[in-house]
Coordinates of C-alpha atoms in Angstrom, one line a residue:
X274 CA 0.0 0.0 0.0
X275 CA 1.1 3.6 -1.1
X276 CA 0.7 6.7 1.5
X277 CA 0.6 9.8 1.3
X278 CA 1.7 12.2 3.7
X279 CA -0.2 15.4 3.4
X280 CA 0.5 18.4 5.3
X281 CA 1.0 18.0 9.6
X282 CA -1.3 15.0 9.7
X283 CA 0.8 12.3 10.8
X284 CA -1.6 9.3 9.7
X285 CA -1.3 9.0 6.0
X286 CA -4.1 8.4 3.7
X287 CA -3.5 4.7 2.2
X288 CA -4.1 3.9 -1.6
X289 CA -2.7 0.7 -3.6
X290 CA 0.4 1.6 -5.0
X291 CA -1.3 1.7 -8.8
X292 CA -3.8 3.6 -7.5
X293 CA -1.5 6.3 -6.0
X294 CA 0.3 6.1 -8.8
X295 CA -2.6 7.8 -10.5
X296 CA -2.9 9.9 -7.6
X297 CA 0.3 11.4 -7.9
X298 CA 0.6 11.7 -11.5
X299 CA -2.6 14.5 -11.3
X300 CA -1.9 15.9 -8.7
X301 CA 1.5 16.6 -10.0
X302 CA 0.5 18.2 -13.0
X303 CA -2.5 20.4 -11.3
X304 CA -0.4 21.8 -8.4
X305 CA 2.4 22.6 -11.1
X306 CA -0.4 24.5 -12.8
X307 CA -0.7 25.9 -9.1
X308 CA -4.1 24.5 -9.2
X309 CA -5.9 23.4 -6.2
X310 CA -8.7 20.7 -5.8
X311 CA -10.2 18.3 -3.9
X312 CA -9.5 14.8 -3.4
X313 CA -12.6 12.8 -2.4
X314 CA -12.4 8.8 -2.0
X315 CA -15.2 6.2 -0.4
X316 CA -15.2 2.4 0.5
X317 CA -12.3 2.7 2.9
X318 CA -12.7 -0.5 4.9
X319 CA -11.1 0.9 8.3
X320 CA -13.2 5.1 7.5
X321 CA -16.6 4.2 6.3
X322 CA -18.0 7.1 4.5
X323 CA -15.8 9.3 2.9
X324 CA -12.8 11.3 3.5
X325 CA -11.8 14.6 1.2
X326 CA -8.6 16.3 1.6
X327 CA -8.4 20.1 -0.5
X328 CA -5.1 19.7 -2.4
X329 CA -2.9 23.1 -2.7
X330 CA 0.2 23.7 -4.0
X331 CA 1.2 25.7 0.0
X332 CA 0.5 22.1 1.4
X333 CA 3.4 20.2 2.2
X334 CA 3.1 16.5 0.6
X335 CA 5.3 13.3 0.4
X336 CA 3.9 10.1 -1.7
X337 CA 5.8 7.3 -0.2
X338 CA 5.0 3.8 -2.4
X339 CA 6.1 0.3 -1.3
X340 CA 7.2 -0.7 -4.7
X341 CA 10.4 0.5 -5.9
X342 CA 9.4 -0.4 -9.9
X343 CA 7.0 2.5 -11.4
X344 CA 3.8 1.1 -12.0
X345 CA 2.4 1.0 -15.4
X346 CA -0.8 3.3 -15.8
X347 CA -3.8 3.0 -18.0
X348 CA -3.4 6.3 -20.4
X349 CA -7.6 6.3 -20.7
X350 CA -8.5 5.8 -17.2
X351 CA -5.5 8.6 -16.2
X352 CA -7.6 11.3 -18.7
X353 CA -10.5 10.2 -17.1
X354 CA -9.5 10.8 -13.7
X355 CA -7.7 13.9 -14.8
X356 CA -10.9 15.1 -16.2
X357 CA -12.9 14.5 -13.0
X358 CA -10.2 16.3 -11.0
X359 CA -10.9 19.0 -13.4
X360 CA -14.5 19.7 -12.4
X361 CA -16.2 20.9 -9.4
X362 CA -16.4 17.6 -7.3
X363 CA -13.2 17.2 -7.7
X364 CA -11.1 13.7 -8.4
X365 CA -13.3 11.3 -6.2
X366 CA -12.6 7.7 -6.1
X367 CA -13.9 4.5 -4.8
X368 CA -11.5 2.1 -3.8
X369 CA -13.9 -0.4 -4.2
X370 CA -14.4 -0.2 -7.7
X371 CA -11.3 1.6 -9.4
X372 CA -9.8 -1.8 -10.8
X373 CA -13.1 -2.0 -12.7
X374 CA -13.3 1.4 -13.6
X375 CA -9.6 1.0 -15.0
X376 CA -9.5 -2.2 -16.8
X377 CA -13.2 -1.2 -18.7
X378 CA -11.0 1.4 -20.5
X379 CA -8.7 0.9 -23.1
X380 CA -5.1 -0.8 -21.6
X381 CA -3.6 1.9 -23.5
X382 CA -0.2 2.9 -21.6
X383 CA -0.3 6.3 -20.4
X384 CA 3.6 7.1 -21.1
X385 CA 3.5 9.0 -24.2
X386 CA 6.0 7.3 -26.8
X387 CA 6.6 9.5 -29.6
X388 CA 5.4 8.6 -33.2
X389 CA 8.4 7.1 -35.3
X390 CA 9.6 9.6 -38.2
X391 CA 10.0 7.9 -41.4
X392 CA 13.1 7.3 -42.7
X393 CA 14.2 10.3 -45.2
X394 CA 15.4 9.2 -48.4
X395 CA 19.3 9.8 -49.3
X396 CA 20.0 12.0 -51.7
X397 CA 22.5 11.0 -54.0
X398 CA 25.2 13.8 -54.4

């Protein structure tokens, strides 16, 4: 299981690492934006109900992940997500579901490779 540290609290919220993975990658980009926005997630077996945390770039944060390996996103659920975390709610996930939610979109890598060029013809001098 992933944590995340988030500001003085010293009990970390507690995402699979996958999922935090996710988790990071967003919040990265939104905070570089200097973006804040809230981060809302439900079926926590030991918190029922939910939690939300408001996610600003002042905040102090530290993502701390038990693999060492970077885990290999989904590029459609990440846009997904990213899109959510866009809107008024916020990003809000269920831990319950979000395996589901993930593998029912394309398994499209979310690393961006870029296209090959084709090869340019030689002159001949």
């Amino acid at each position: 299981m992933a944590r995340l540290y988030y500001g003085t609290d010293l009990s970390p919220v507690t995402f699979p690492d996958r999922l935090m993975a996710y988790v990071k990658v967003i919040t990265s980009t939104k905070l570089r934006r200097n973006e804040s926005f809230t981060l809302t997630w439900t079926g926590d077996p030991e918190n029922p109900g939910r939690s939300a945390i408001w996610l600003h770039p002042s905040i102090p944060m530290r993502f701390v992940f038990d693999s060492a390996e970077t885990e290999q996103l989904v590029g459609d659920y990440l846009r997904a997500l990213a899109d959510q975390a866009n809107a008024s709610a916020g990003l809000v996930i269920d831990l319950r579901t979000w395996q589901d939610d993930e593998s029912s979109l394309s398994r499209t890598p979310a690393q961006h490779v870029a296209p090959r060029r084709p090869a340019r013809p030689v002159r001949a001098a």
